[in-house]
Short mmCIF file of C-alpha atoms in Angstrom, two decimals:
data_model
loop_
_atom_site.label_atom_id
_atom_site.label_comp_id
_atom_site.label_asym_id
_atom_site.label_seq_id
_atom_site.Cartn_x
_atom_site.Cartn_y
_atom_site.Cartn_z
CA UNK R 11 -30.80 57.17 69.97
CA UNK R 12 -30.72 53.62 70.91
CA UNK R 13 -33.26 52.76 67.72
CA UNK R 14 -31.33 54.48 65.29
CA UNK R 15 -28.60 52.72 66.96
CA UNK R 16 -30.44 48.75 66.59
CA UNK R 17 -31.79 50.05 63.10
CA UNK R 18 -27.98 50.35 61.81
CA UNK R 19 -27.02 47.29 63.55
CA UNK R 20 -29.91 45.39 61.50
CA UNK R 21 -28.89 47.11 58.72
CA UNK R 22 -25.45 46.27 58.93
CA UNK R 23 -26.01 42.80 59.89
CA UNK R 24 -28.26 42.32 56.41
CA UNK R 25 -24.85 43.54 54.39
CA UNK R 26 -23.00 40.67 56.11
CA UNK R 27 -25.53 38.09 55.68
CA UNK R 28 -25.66 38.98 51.54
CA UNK R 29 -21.82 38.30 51.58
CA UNK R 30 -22.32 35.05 52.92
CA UNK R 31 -21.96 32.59 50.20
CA UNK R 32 -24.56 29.07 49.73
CA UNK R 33 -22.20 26.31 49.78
CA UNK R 34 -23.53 23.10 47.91
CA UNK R 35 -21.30 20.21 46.01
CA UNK R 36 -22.16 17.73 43.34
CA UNK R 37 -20.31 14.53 43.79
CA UNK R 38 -19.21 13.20 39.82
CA UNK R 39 -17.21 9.91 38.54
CA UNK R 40 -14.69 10.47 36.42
CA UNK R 41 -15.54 9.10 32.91
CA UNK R 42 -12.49 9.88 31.32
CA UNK R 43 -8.87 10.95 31.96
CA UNK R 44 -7.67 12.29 29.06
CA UNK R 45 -3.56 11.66 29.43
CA UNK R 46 -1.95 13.93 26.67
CA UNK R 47 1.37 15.21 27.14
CA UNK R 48 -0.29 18.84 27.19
CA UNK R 49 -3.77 18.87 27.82
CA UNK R 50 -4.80 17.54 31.20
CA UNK R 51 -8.14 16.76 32.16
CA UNK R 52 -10.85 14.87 32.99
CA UNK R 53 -14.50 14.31 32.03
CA UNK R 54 -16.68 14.00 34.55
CA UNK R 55 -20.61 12.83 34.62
CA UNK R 56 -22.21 15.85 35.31
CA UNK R 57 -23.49 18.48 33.51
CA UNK R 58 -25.68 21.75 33.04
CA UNK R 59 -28.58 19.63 34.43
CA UNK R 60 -26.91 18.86 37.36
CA UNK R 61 -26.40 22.90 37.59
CA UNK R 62 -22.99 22.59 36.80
CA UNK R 63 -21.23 26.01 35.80
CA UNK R 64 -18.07 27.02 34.49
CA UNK R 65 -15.36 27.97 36.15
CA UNK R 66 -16.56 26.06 39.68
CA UNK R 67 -13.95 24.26 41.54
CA UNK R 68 -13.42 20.91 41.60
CA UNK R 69 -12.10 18.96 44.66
CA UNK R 70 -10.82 15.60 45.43
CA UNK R 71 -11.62 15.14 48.97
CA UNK R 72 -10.59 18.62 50.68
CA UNK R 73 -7.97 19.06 47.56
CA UNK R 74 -8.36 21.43 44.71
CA UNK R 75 -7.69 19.47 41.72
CA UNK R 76 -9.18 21.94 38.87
CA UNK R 77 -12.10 23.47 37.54
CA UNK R 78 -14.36 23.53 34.64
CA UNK R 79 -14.23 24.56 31.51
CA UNK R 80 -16.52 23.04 29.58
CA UNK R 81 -20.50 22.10 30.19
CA UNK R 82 -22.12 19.52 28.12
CA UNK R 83 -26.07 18.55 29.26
CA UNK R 84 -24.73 15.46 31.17
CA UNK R 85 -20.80 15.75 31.38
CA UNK R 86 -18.06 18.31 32.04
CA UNK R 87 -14.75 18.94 31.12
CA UNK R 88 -11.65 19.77 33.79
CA UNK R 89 -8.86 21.40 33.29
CA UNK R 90 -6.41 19.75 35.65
CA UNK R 91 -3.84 22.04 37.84
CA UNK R 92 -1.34 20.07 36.13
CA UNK R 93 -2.28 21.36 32.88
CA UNK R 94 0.14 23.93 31.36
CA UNK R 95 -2.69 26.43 30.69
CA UNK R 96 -3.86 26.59 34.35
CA UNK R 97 -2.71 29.50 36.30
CA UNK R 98 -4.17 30.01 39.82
CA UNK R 99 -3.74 32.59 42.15
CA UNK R 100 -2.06 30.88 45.50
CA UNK R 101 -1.13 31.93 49.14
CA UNK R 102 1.84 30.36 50.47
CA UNK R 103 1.76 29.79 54.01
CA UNK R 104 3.04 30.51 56.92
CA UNK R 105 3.67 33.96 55.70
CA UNK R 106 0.90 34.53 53.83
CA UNK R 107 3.22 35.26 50.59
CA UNK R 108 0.71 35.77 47.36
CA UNK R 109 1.71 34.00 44.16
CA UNK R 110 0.56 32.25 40.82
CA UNK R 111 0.86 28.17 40.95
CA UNK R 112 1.41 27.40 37.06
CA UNK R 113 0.94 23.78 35.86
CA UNK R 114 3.96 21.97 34.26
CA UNK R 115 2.22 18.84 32.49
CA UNK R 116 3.76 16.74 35.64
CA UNK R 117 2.44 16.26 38.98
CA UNK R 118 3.60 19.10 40.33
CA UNK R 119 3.13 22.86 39.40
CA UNK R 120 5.79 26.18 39.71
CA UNK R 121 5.62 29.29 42.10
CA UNK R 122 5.96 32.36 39.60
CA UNK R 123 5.09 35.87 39.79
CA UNK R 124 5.48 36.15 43.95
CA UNK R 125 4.59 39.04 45.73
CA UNK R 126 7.70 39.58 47.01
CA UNK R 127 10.82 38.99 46.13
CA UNK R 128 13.70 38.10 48.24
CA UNK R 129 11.59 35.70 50.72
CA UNK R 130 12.69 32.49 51.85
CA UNK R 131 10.64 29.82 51.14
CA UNK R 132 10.93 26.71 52.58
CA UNK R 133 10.12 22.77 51.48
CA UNK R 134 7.11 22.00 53.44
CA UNK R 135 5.58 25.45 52.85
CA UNK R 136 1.87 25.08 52.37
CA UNK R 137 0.37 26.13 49.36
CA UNK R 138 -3.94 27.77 49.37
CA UNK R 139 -6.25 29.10 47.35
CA UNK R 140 -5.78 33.12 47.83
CA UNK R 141 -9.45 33.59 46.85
CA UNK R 142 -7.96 36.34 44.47
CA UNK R 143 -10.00 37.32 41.11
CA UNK R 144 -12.81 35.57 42.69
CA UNK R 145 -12.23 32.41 40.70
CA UNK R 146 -11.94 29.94 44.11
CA UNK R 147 -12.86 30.58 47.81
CA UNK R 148 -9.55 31.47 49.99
CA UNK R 149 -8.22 28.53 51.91
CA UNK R 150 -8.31 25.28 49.85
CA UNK R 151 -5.23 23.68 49.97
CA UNK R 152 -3.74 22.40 46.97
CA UNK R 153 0.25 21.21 48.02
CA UNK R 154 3.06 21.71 49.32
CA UNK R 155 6.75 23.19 48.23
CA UNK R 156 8.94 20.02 47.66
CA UNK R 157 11.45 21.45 45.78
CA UNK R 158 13.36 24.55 45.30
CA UNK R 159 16.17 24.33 42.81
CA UNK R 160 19.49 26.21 42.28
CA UNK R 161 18.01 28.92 40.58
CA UNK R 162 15.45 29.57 43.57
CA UNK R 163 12.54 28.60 41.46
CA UNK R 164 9.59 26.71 43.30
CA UNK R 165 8.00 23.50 42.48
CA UNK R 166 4.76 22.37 44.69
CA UNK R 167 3.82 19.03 44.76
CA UNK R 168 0.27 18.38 44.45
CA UNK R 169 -1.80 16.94 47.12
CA UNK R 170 -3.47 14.24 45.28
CA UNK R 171 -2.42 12.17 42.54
CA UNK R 172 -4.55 13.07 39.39
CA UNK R 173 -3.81 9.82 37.65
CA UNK R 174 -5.74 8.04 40.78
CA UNK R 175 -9.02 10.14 40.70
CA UNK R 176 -12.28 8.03 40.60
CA UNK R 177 -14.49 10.54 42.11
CA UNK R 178 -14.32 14.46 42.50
CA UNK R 179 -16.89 17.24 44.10
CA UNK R 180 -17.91 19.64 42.11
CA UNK R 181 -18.40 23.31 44.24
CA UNK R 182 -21.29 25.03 43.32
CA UNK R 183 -21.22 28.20 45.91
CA UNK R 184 -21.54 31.66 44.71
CA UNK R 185 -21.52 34.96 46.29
CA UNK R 186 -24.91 36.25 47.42
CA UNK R 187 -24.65 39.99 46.50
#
């Protein structure tokens, strides 16, 4: 009994370990900020040869500023949070309330689409990554609610300022499966 008992356990224990993801970052300059009134993004100096892929996150510091969408040999493109066409799935904490952050073209972005839908919400609430459709790990922060206006919508204000980025990390983990 007690083998079949340490065989599961070693089985078990070689599930969690294929879960666990490799964590590795690229550190790229910003070459470029493109500043149109509706696209926003940056190029960055890294590329496919750097192993870049699309859709990884991109960070400044501990702050999710974007991620990529396009992979040249040497550069890539970002598509800001800012941008109107990013939509990213968000936890607001403390309550743990699951939403979309939409980008506005400013530097902040707008709470739609929440999980439920009389809660309070609260300037100061903390706005994550909810690690939902497997786009971005759970738990990066982004910002914070700053405003909420008359007609209860939410604005977040961004951690970092995208018009000041020099240099950004690239995330290159993946799920071991």
């Amino acid at each position: 009994r007690s083998l079949v008992g340490s065989e599961m356990c070693i089985r078990d224990r070689s599930k969690i370990e294929d879960i666990v993801d490799i964590s590795s970052e690229i550190l790229a300059k910003v070459l470029v900020d493109k500043q149109s009134p509706f696209l926003k993004s940056i190029i960055v100096n890294r590329g496919c040869k750097d192993k870049v892929k699309l859709g990884k996150a991109v960070l400044d510091g501990e702050f999710l500023v974007g991620k990529v969408v396009e992979v040249n040999y040497l550069t890539s493109r970002v598509l800001l949070l800012s941008d109107l066409n990013s939509k990213v799935p968000v936890s607001v904490e403390p309550n743990n309330i699951q939403s979309i952050l939409t980008g506005t073209g400013e530097r902040f972005g707008k709470l739609q689409y929440m999980q439920l839908e009389n809660f309070e919400l609260n300037n100061g609430n903390q706005i994550y990554t909810s690690g939902s459709g497997g786009i971005f790990k759970s738990g990066i922060p982004i910002g914070e609610i700053n405003i909420i206006d008359d007609s209860k919508e939410s604005y977040v204000l961004f951690h970092s300022n995208f018009s000041q980025l020099k240099l950004v990390k690239i995330i290159l983990y993946e799920n071991v499966n």
